[in-house]
Every structure is written in structure tokens, then in C-alpha cells.
Amino acid sequence: MKEIPFGRPLLGDAEKRAVAEVLEGPVLVHGPRAAAFERDFADWTGAPRAVSVSSCTAGLHLAYFDLGIGPGDEVLVPAQTHVATAHAVAFTGARPVFVDAEIETGNVDLEQLAAAVTERTRAVSIVHFLGYPVAMDRVLEIASAHGLFVVEDCALAIGTRYKGVHAGLFGDVGCFSFYPVKHMTTAEGGMSITRHENLADRLMRERAFGVDRHVGERRVPGQYDVTRLGYNYRMNEIQAAIGIEQLKRMNDFLDRRRENFAALAGAVDRIEEVRRFADDCGDRESSRYCLSILLDDDLIGRRPEIVAHLNERGIGTSVYYPKPVPHMQYYRETYGIGEETFPVAARISGSSIALPVGPHLEPDDMMTIGRTLEEAIASVKRHA
Ligand SMILES: *Cc1c(COP(=O)(O)O)cnc(C)c1O
């Protein structure tokens, strides 16, 4: 039986050589590789500036911190996302105000988002769900009508484009993740991109204690001042060295995702009892993190058996996300949120199965997944 894992980092000789080179030298942090990776990532996405950070979560937190979001403020956050999206807001003392998803795409419902704006709203957090772009025109319209900042969580959106423009470039800041099972990896790591030069300059200081001069900029070694608060959210040279090599493979990774996705979509579309989220159309290009299917109502209770059938045959699956964030214990208890809220996000959490399409797999594997899923559904229906 061939294993078909949900995700697996693809690291080769180039990455190993790059890491070894860092270890041979004396510079582990504040070196040339992080700066080079930032330039490469900016070029690749078309961003004027990119700032490397220690994770996407750190990048998001730093963005809100820099924008002055804090106690008394509200930030609109999609209910259907990774908990980091909401945590990054909560770290600042601001209140995350959750907004339900739309069933067609899994993205935030933009009309509900517009309706959730209050006098306290300062910013909107946008997540491109599984890499499928949000209609950013409408987001910017809402944001500018109310003078709101926009922060894009692009953790799964390397390669996501809306009207030809890369995700992360619509809002004030866009944050990417290089966690092992994302589109590319640096083990842990993240990158923030922005159109605003001043903001990028400030993020560079705030990710390193708020010092006014970095190591390379000091005329007298050891002499610096601190002009603001700042965290230690830097990316190190080992991570950056891996990132430079991974980014060179990004177009190939995306081509393979596209090919796998098309093969699996064809197989899934032949199965009557499931549907999938909206596909690319003219102005929307997904990064295709995975192919998530939604089970029909009468199969929802059978999801554990269907997943077990797939897993026992070596096919890795996941769920995005296990619960809407506001239904997670911490958020329920902290903000007094009931479980009857956010019905669409809850429907997606409760009835979806995420199937792999990553570059570690091939179209043949997609045929196996499609066939096995069909079998699994037939089997649970026989044992109704
Ligand atoms: C993975 C993920 C994050 C967190 O990224 P880290 O780099 O692990 O901090 C945040 N948001 C979304 C949508 C994610 O998928």
C-alpha cells in the first residue's frame, strides 16, 4: 500500500547545502540571507517590501501592534480560520469580533462583515480560506468607507491572486507562513509584505526589540538606542537559507498542485454525495492548499467512518477547521459566545474532509484518493 500523506515538506540537496553553508560561517542572525530572502519574496509576489519574521502568527501580531490596535478596539475576524488569526488580535488587548463564512467558498461573508462594523472597529482581518482569494475590491470598499485597516492572513495563500495581484498586497500588511506543511517551508518562519515603505521600516525595528540601529548599521559596535517597544520576532539565517531555496521551487510546487487538484476535482465531481468549494474563475486564482469536500446532510454523521476508511488505506486527511474559532473553549469562555452561532462555519467544520493535492503527490495518487473516497461512501451507505 502506498502512503499518501496529507502534507510533507519537500527538502532536497540544495536546502541541505544552504544550511551547511550557514553553519560553516559565523553569522546566524542579522545576516545577508534573511535580507536576500526578503528581496526574493518581494520580487516573487510583486511586493514593494517584505519583512521576514519568526512565524505568520508573529507577523500578524506585529502588524496589529504597529497599527496601534489595542484595548477598547474591535477587529473583525473570520469565524472559519486557524486560531492564530484571532489570537494575533487578542494579544493586543483588542476584541476579535467574529463573522460567519459563506458556504460557496469558505471565505468570510462580506455582507455580514460590513454589517458587523461598529464605532469601535479599527481593522479587518482577511483570510484567504485554503488559498482561495477573497473578493478584495469589496473588502477595500468596506474598509475605506469606515477608515479601517486591513490585515491579510496569507498563511495558505502563496500563489493566490485576485485580479492578477498577489494576496497580501491589497491590505496594509499581508502575512505568510513557512510552517512545515504549508506551500513552502523554513521549518518555522513567516514573511510580511506591504505596499507602505514606512510601515515596512517600522516592522523591521519592531521585530527586533525596537532598537534604532541594527547590527550592520552601527558605527560604534554595541551602541544603539531603543525608540519604541519591540518583540524578538526575527527569522534566523538557517531558516532564511532554506527559504531562498524553497522559493526557487515555488512555481514548480504550484504547477504540481494545479495538476493534482484538477485530477482530484474530476474524480470528486463524479461522486454525487459530496460537493466542493468554488473553483478558480477569471479573476480569482487559488493557491490550492488542499481540496476540501463537503458531505451531504445525510452523510454528516458518517464522517468519522469515511475518514477512517481513507486513513486505513494510507490516505492522509485533515479538517479545516475542527471548530469555528469562536466555538473553541477559550473564545467561548472569554467572550461568552454560544455554540449556536456561526452556523455556516460550523457546517463547514462539521461536514468537510480535506484531501491532499500537495507537490509530494502525483495525479495517479489523486485517482487512488477519488476511488477510495467513492468506496468509502458506498460502504457507509451499505451499512446505513
Ligand atoms: C498555519 C496558519 C497560521 C499560523 O502560521 P504560523 O507560521 O504557524 O504562525 C495562521 N493562519 C492560518 C490561516 C494558517 O493556516
Short mmCIF file of C-alpha atoms and ligand atoms in Angstrom, two decimals:
data_model
loop_
_atom_site.label_atom_id
_atom_site.label_comp_id
_atom_site.label_asym_id
_atom_site.label_seq_id
_atom_site.Cartn_x
_atom_site.Cartn_y
_atom_site.Cartn_z
CA MET A 1 0.00 0.00 0.00
CA LYS A 2 1.40 3.37 -1.00
CA GLU A 3 1.23 6.04 1.69
CA ILE A 4 -0.41 9.26 0.55
CA PRO A 5 0.31 11.69 3.41
CA PHE A 6 -1.72 14.87 3.72
CA GLY A 7 1.38 17.05 3.68
CA ARG A 8 5.12 16.57 3.60
CA PRO A 9 7.90 19.16 3.33
CA LEU A 10 9.99 18.75 0.18
CA LEU A 11 13.59 19.47 1.13
CA GLY A 12 16.46 18.45 -1.12
CA ASP A 13 20.22 18.74 -1.53
CA ALA A 14 20.06 22.46 -2.28
CA GLU A 15 18.39 23.17 1.06
CA LYS A 16 20.86 20.92 2.91
CA ARG A 17 23.85 22.62 1.27
CA ALA A 18 22.44 26.05 2.07
CA VAL A 19 22.01 25.14 5.76
CA ALA A 20 25.51 23.64 5.92
CA GLU A 21 26.96 26.87 4.49
CA VAL A 22 25.32 28.91 7.24
CA LEU A 23 26.68 26.56 9.89
CA GLU A 24 30.21 26.90 8.46
CA GLY A 25 30.13 30.66 8.97
CA PRO A 26 29.89 32.92 12.00
CA VAL A 27 26.59 34.69 11.18
CA LEU A 28 23.41 33.06 12.45
CA VAL A 29 21.14 36.10 12.83
CA HIS A 30 21.05 39.60 11.25
CA GLY A 31 22.85 38.28 8.22
CA PRO A 32 22.70 38.54 4.45
CA ARG A 33 20.42 35.56 3.90
CA ALA A 34 17.35 36.97 5.66
CA ALA A 35 17.79 40.18 3.65
CA ALA A 36 18.19 38.22 0.39
CA PHE A 37 15.14 36.08 1.16
CA GLU A 38 13.12 39.26 1.77
CA ARG A 39 14.17 40.67 -1.63
CA ASP A 40 13.38 37.35 -3.37
CA PHE A 41 9.97 37.07 -1.71
CA ALA A 42 9.13 40.68 -2.56
CA ASP A 43 10.08 40.04 -6.21
CA TRP A 44 8.12 36.81 -6.35
CA THR A 45 4.91 38.36 -5.01
CA GLY A 46 5.39 41.78 -6.63
CA ALA A 47 5.53 43.47 -3.22
CA PRO A 48 7.47 46.72 -2.77
CA ARG A 49 8.72 45.44 0.60
CA ALA A 50 8.92 42.18 2.54
CA VAL A 51 9.93 41.74 6.19
CA SER A 52 10.92 38.29 7.44
CA VAL A 53 9.58 37.17 10.81
CA SER A 54 9.67 34.09 13.03
CA SER A 55 6.17 32.88 12.07
CA CYS A 56 2.97 34.03 10.42
CA THR A 57 1.45 34.47 13.89
CA ALA A 58 4.32 36.78 14.84
CA GLY A 59 3.83 38.74 11.61
CA LEU A 60 0.11 39.18 12.27
CA HIS A 61 0.69 40.24 15.86
CA LEU A 62 3.39 42.69 14.81
CA ALA A 63 1.04 44.20 12.22
CA TYR A 64 -1.69 44.96 14.78
CA PHE A 65 0.91 46.18 17.26
CA ASP A 66 2.36 48.55 14.69
CA LEU A 67 -1.07 49.83 13.63
CA GLY A 68 -1.74 50.78 17.25
CA ILE A 69 -4.62 48.34 17.77
CA GLY A 70 -5.27 47.76 21.48
CA PRO A 71 -7.74 47.65 24.36
CA GLY A 72 -11.14 49.12 23.51
CA ASP A 73 -10.72 48.38 19.79
CA GLU A 74 -12.55 45.77 17.76
CA VAL A 75 -11.13 43.81 14.84
CA LEU A 76 -13.39 41.81 12.52
CA VAL A 77 -12.11 38.24 12.20
CA PRO A 78 -13.49 35.33 10.16
CA ALA A 79 -15.02 32.57 12.30
CA GLN A 80 -13.67 29.93 9.94
CA THR A 81 -9.89 30.13 10.25
CA HIS A 82 -6.81 28.99 12.15
CA VAL A 83 -6.87 30.13 15.76
CA ALA A 84 -3.72 32.20 15.14
CA THR A 85 -5.77 34.70 13.14
CA ALA A 86 -7.81 35.54 16.23
CA HIS A 87 -5.01 35.13 18.78
CA ALA A 88 -2.94 37.77 16.97
CA VAL A 89 -5.76 40.26 17.60
CA ALA A 90 -6.40 39.13 21.18
CA PHE A 91 -2.67 39.51 22.09
CA THR A 92 -3.05 43.28 21.70
CA GLY A 93 -5.99 43.52 24.10
CA ALA A 94 -8.38 44.33 21.24
CA ARG A 95 -11.55 42.30 20.86
CA PRO A 96 -11.88 39.91 17.93
CA VAL A 97 -15.43 40.20 16.56
CA PHE A 98 -16.19 37.08 14.56
CA VAL A 99 -18.02 36.97 11.23
CA ASP A 100 -19.54 33.86 9.66
CA ALA A 101 -18.37 32.21 6.44
CA GLU A 102 -20.11 31.82 3.09
CA ILE A 103 -20.76 28.22 2.09
CA GLU A 104 -19.70 28.61 -1.55
CA THR A 105 -16.05 29.44 -0.81
CA GLY A 106 -15.47 29.08 2.93
CA ASN A 107 -14.33 32.71 2.93
CA VAL A 108 -15.84 35.33 5.22
CA ASP A 109 -19.32 36.56 4.24
CA LEU A 110 -18.62 40.13 3.14
CA GLU A 111 -22.15 41.44 3.66
CA GLN A 112 -22.12 40.16 7.24
CA LEU A 113 -18.67 41.69 7.59
CA ALA A 114 -19.97 45.09 6.51
CA ALA A 115 -22.88 44.76 8.94
CA ALA A 116 -20.56 43.95 11.85
CA VAL A 117 -18.69 47.29 11.72
CA THR A 118 -19.24 49.43 14.83
CA GLU A 119 -17.76 52.68 16.15
CA ARG A 120 -15.04 50.65 17.81
CA THR A 121 -13.97 48.71 14.73
CA ARG A 122 -10.41 49.62 13.76
CA ALA A 123 -9.35 46.84 11.41
CA VAL A 124 -10.50 43.90 9.33
CA SER A 125 -8.67 40.60 9.25
CA ILE A 126 -8.98 38.79 5.94
CA VAL A 127 -8.14 35.11 5.46
CA HIS A 128 -7.96 33.51 2.03
CA PHE A 129 -9.57 30.22 3.05
CA LEU A 130 -7.39 27.31 1.88
CA GLY A 131 -5.81 29.75 -0.57
CA TYR A 132 -8.99 30.84 -2.37
CA PRO A 133 -8.95 34.63 -2.76
CA VAL A 134 -11.48 36.82 -1.02
CA ALA A 135 -13.12 39.49 -3.24
CA MET A 136 -10.73 42.21 -2.14
CA ASP A 137 -12.48 45.02 -4.07
CA ARG A 138 -15.46 44.74 -1.76
CA VAL A 139 -13.22 44.46 1.33
CA LEU A 140 -11.40 47.66 0.42
CA GLU A 141 -14.71 49.40 -0.25
CA ILE A 142 -15.96 48.48 3.23
CA ALA A 143 -12.62 49.38 4.83
CA SER A 144 -12.36 52.77 3.19
CA ALA A 145 -15.98 53.64 3.95
CA HIS A 146 -15.21 53.23 7.67
CA GLY A 147 -11.50 54.10 7.77
CA LEU A 148 -10.39 50.58 8.75
CA PHE A 149 -7.00 48.94 8.41
CA VAL A 150 -6.90 45.65 6.52
CA VAL A 151 -4.55 42.83 7.57
CA GLU A 152 -4.43 39.76 5.33
CA ASP A 153 -3.65 36.35 6.80
CA CYS A 154 -1.99 34.75 3.78
CA ALA A 155 -0.68 31.68 5.62
CA LEU A 156 -2.11 29.41 2.90
CA ALA A 157 -2.01 31.95 0.11
CA ILE A 158 1.39 31.80 -1.58
CA GLY A 159 0.34 31.87 -5.23
CA THR A 160 -3.14 33.27 -4.51
CA ARG A 161 -4.07 36.10 -6.87
CA TYR A 162 -7.10 38.32 -7.16
CA LYS A 163 -7.42 40.19 -10.47
CA GLY A 164 -3.79 39.33 -11.16
CA VAL A 165 -2.47 40.88 -7.94
CA HIS A 166 -0.89 38.65 -5.30
CA ALA A 167 -2.71 38.18 -2.00
CA GLY A 168 -1.29 40.32 0.79
CA LEU A 169 -0.93 43.41 -1.40
CA PHE A 170 -4.49 44.67 -1.02
CA GLY A 171 -4.45 45.32 2.70
CA ASP A 172 -1.96 47.27 4.80
CA VAL A 173 0.02 44.12 5.63
CA GLY A 174 -0.12 40.51 4.39
CA CYS A 175 1.46 37.70 6.43
CA PHE A 176 2.68 34.34 5.10
CA SER A 177 3.64 31.12 6.88
CA PHE A 178 6.52 28.73 6.26
CA TYR A 179 5.39 26.09 8.75
CA PRO A 180 6.32 22.57 7.50
CA VAL A 181 3.07 21.62 5.76
CA LYS A 182 2.36 24.97 4.11
CA HIS A 183 3.18 25.73 0.46
CA MET A 184 6.88 26.02 1.25
CA THR A 185 8.79 25.77 4.48
CA THR A 186 11.62 27.16 6.57
CA ALA A 187 10.71 24.75 9.45
CA GLU A 188 9.14 27.69 11.29
CA GLY A 189 9.01 31.14 9.78
CA GLY A 190 6.94 33.85 8.20
CA MET A 191 7.04 36.88 5.93
CA SER A 192 5.07 40.11 5.99
CA ILE A 193 4.61 42.10 2.80
CA THR A 194 3.36 45.65 2.46
CA ARG A 195 2.97 48.48 -0.04
CA HIS A 196 3.87 51.04 2.63
CA GLU A 197 7.61 51.79 2.90
CA ASN A 198 7.28 53.46 6.33
CA LEU A 199 5.33 50.57 7.71
CA ALA A 200 7.97 48.10 6.49
CA ASP A 201 10.70 50.19 8.13
CA ARG A 202 8.80 50.19 11.40
CA LEU A 203 8.14 46.42 11.28
CA MET A 204 11.88 45.85 10.82
CA ARG A 205 12.57 47.66 14.09
CA GLU A 206 9.61 46.20 15.98
CA ARG A 207 10.57 42.63 15.16
CA ALA A 208 13.94 43.27 16.88
CA PHE A 209 13.29 44.94 20.26
CA GLY A 210 12.58 48.38 18.79
CA VAL A 211 16.26 49.25 18.52
CA ASP A 212 17.08 52.21 16.30
CA ARG A 213 20.10 50.68 14.55
CA HIS A 214 20.64 47.11 13.52
CA VAL A 215 24.00 45.39 13.88
CA GLY A 216 25.11 46.32 10.35
CA GLU A 217 24.06 49.96 10.77
CA ARG A 218 26.03 50.73 13.93
CA ARG A 219 29.02 53.00 13.60
CA VAL A 220 30.29 52.02 17.02
CA PRO A 221 29.73 48.33 17.84
CA GLY A 222 27.31 47.77 20.70
CA GLN A 223 25.97 51.32 20.53
CA TYR A 224 22.27 51.70 19.92
CA ASP A 225 19.18 53.29 21.38
CA VAL A 226 15.63 51.97 21.73
CA THR A 227 12.92 54.18 20.29
CA ARG A 228 9.83 52.03 20.83
CA LEU A 229 8.65 48.70 22.20
CA GLY A 230 9.50 45.69 20.11
CA TYR A 231 9.48 41.91 20.19
CA ASN A 232 12.03 39.30 19.25
CA TYR A 233 10.30 38.02 16.11
CA ARG A 234 13.28 37.65 13.77
CA MET A 235 13.91 34.92 11.24
CA ASN A 236 17.39 33.40 11.55
CA GLU A 237 19.92 32.69 8.78
CA ILE A 238 19.31 28.93 8.80
CA GLN A 239 15.61 29.45 8.14
CA ALA A 240 16.29 32.11 5.51
CA ALA A 241 18.80 29.86 3.71
CA ILE A 242 16.14 27.15 3.42
CA GLY A 243 13.54 29.72 2.34
CA ILE A 244 15.69 31.04 -0.52
CA GLU A 245 15.98 27.52 -1.96
CA GLN A 246 12.31 26.68 -1.40
CA LEU A 247 11.14 29.84 -3.14
CA LYS A 248 13.11 28.84 -6.27
CA ARG A 249 10.89 25.75 -6.42
CA MET A 250 7.63 27.59 -5.77
CA ASN A 251 6.45 27.78 -9.39
CA ASP A 252 7.04 24.06 -9.78
CA PHE A 253 5.24 23.36 -6.49
CA LEU A 254 2.24 25.38 -7.68
CA ASP A 255 2.16 23.67 -11.09
CA ARG A 256 2.07 20.31 -9.38
CA ARG A 257 -0.71 21.43 -7.05
CA ARG A 258 -2.70 22.66 -10.03
CA GLU A 259 -2.28 19.37 -11.87
CA ASN A 260 -3.18 17.29 -8.80
CA PHE A 261 -6.14 19.50 -7.96
CA ALA A 262 -7.57 19.17 -11.47
CA ALA A 263 -7.23 15.38 -11.36
CA LEU A 264 -8.83 15.08 -7.93
CA ALA A 265 -11.61 17.57 -8.75
CA GLY A 266 -12.52 15.45 -11.77
CA ALA A 267 -12.75 12.34 -9.59
CA VAL A 268 -14.67 14.06 -6.78
CA ASP A 269 -17.18 15.61 -9.18
CA ARG A 270 -18.33 12.12 -10.18
CA ILE A 271 -19.41 11.43 -6.58
CA GLU A 272 -22.98 12.54 -6.02
CA GLU A 273 -22.91 12.76 -2.22
CA VAL A 274 -20.19 15.40 -1.92
CA ARG A 275 -19.57 18.86 -3.23
CA ARG A 276 -16.54 21.11 -3.15
CA PHE A 277 -15.90 24.82 -2.74
CA ALA A 278 -15.89 27.26 -5.68
CA ASP A 279 -13.08 26.82 -8.17
CA ASP A 280 -10.90 29.39 -9.88
CA CYS A 281 -12.63 31.73 -12.26
CA GLY A 282 -11.28 34.56 -14.39
CA ASP A 283 -10.19 36.98 -11.69
CA ARG A 284 -9.57 34.54 -8.85
CA GLU A 285 -6.59 32.22 -8.69
CA SER A 286 -6.26 29.87 -5.75
CA SER A 287 -3.01 28.57 -4.28
CA ARG A 288 -4.83 25.21 -3.90
CA TYR A 289 -3.70 24.28 -0.43
CA CYS A 290 -5.90 21.17 -0.49
CA LEU A 291 -9.22 20.02 -1.90
CA SER A 292 -11.84 20.18 0.83
CA ILE A 293 -15.13 18.37 0.24
CA LEU A 294 -18.46 18.94 1.96
CA LEU A 295 -20.57 15.88 2.73
CA ASP A 296 -24.31 15.88 2.03
CA ASP A 297 -26.59 16.28 5.06
CA ASP A 298 -27.39 12.58 5.40
CA LEU A 299 -23.69 11.63 5.46
CA ILE A 300 -22.53 14.18 8.05
CA GLY A 301 -22.81 11.72 10.95
CA ARG A 302 -20.78 9.19 8.97
CA ARG A 303 -17.73 11.41 8.53
CA PRO A 304 -15.62 9.53 11.11
CA GLU A 305 -16.15 6.24 9.22
CA ILE A 306 -15.38 7.80 5.85
CA VAL A 307 -12.20 9.38 7.23
CA ALA A 308 -11.19 6.08 8.88
CA HIS A 309 -11.73 4.22 5.60
CA LEU A 310 -9.39 6.67 3.83
CA ASN A 311 -6.80 6.72 6.62
CA GLU A 312 -6.68 2.91 6.90
CA ARG A 313 -5.79 2.81 3.22
CA GLY A 314 -2.86 5.18 3.72
CA ILE A 315 -4.61 8.36 2.62
CA GLY A 316 -3.97 11.31 4.90
CA THR A 317 -6.81 13.75 5.51
CA SER A 318 -7.40 16.82 7.61
CA VAL A 319 -10.24 19.19 8.57
CA TYR A 320 -10.24 22.97 8.08
CA TYR A 321 -11.01 23.81 10.76
CA PRO A 322 -12.00 21.46 13.62
CA LYS A 323 -14.37 24.11 15.00
CA PRO A 324 -15.10 27.74 14.19
CA VAL A 325 -12.63 29.75 16.29
CA PRO A 326 -15.42 31.37 18.38
CA HIS A 327 -16.51 27.85 19.39
CA MET A 328 -13.08 26.99 20.79
CA GLN A 329 -13.22 26.83 24.58
CA TYR A 330 -11.00 29.86 25.15
CA TYR A 331 -13.09 32.11 22.92
CA ARG A 332 -16.43 30.78 24.17
CA GLU A 333 -15.42 31.41 27.77
CA THR A 334 -13.63 34.70 27.27
CA TYR A 335 -16.28 36.33 25.11
CA GLY A 336 -19.40 34.41 26.20
CA ILE A 337 -20.10 33.03 22.74
CA GLY A 338 -22.73 30.29 22.33
CA GLU A 339 -22.34 27.23 20.09
CA GLU A 340 -25.47 28.01 18.09
CA THR A 341 -23.71 30.96 16.46
CA PHE A 342 -21.84 30.98 13.13
CA PRO A 343 -23.93 28.21 11.52
CA VAL A 344 -22.12 28.24 8.17
CA ALA A 345 -18.65 27.98 9.69
CA ALA A 346 -19.98 25.21 11.95
CA ARG A 347 -21.43 23.38 8.94
CA ILE A 348 -18.06 23.54 7.17
CA SER A 349 -16.18 22.38 10.29
CA GLY A 350 -18.67 19.62 10.95
CA SER A 351 -19.01 18.13 7.48
CA SER A 352 -15.85 18.72 5.48
CA ILE A 353 -12.89 16.48 4.74
CA ALA A 354 -9.69 18.00 3.40
CA LEU A 355 -7.89 15.88 0.80
CA PRO A 356 -4.25 16.36 -0.17
CA VAL A 357 -3.06 17.80 -3.51
CA GLY A 358 0.48 18.83 -2.49
CA PRO A 359 3.57 18.60 -4.69
CA HIS A 360 4.71 15.48 -2.82
CA LEU A 361 1.93 13.64 -4.70
CA GLU A 362 1.11 12.80 -8.32
CA PRO A 363 -2.04 12.65 -10.43
CA ASP A 364 -2.05 8.84 -10.02
CA ASP A 365 -2.38 9.34 -6.26
CA MET A 366 -5.39 11.57 -6.95
CA MET A 367 -7.05 8.70 -8.83
CA THR A 368 -6.43 6.49 -5.79
CA ILE A 369 -7.95 9.09 -3.46
CA GLY A 370 -11.02 9.53 -5.70
CA ARG A 371 -11.58 5.78 -6.00
CA THR A 372 -11.12 5.19 -2.27
CA LEU A 373 -13.48 8.01 -1.35
CA GLU A 374 -16.13 6.55 -3.67
CA GLU A 375 -15.64 3.15 -2.00
CA ALA A 376 -15.84 4.67 1.48
CA ILE A 377 -19.14 6.38 0.73
CA ALA A 378 -20.62 3.27 -0.89
CA SER A 379 -19.56 1.27 2.14
CA VAL A 380 -21.13 3.56 4.75
CA LYS A 381 -24.33 3.68 2.69
CA ARG A 382 -24.48 -0.12 2.59
CA HIS A 383 -24.16 -0.13 6.37
CA ALA A 384 -26.77 2.54 6.95
C1 LIG B 1 -0.81 27.98 9.64
C2 LIG B 1 -1.66 29.17 9.75
C3 LIG B 1 -1.33 30.21 10.62
C4 LIG B 1 -0.16 30.15 11.56
O1 LIG B 1 1.07 30.18 10.88
P1 LIG B 1 2.43 30.02 11.74
O2 LIG B 1 3.51 30.33 10.75
O3 LIG B 1 2.46 28.60 12.21
O4 LIG B 1 2.37 31.00 12.84
C5 LIG B 1 -2.13 31.33 10.64
N1 LIG B 1 -3.23 31.42 9.85
C6 LIG B 1 -3.60 30.43 9.00
C7 LIG B 1 -4.80 30.60 8.14
C8 LIG B 1 -2.83 29.25 8.94
O5 LIG B 1 -3.18 28.27 8.10
#
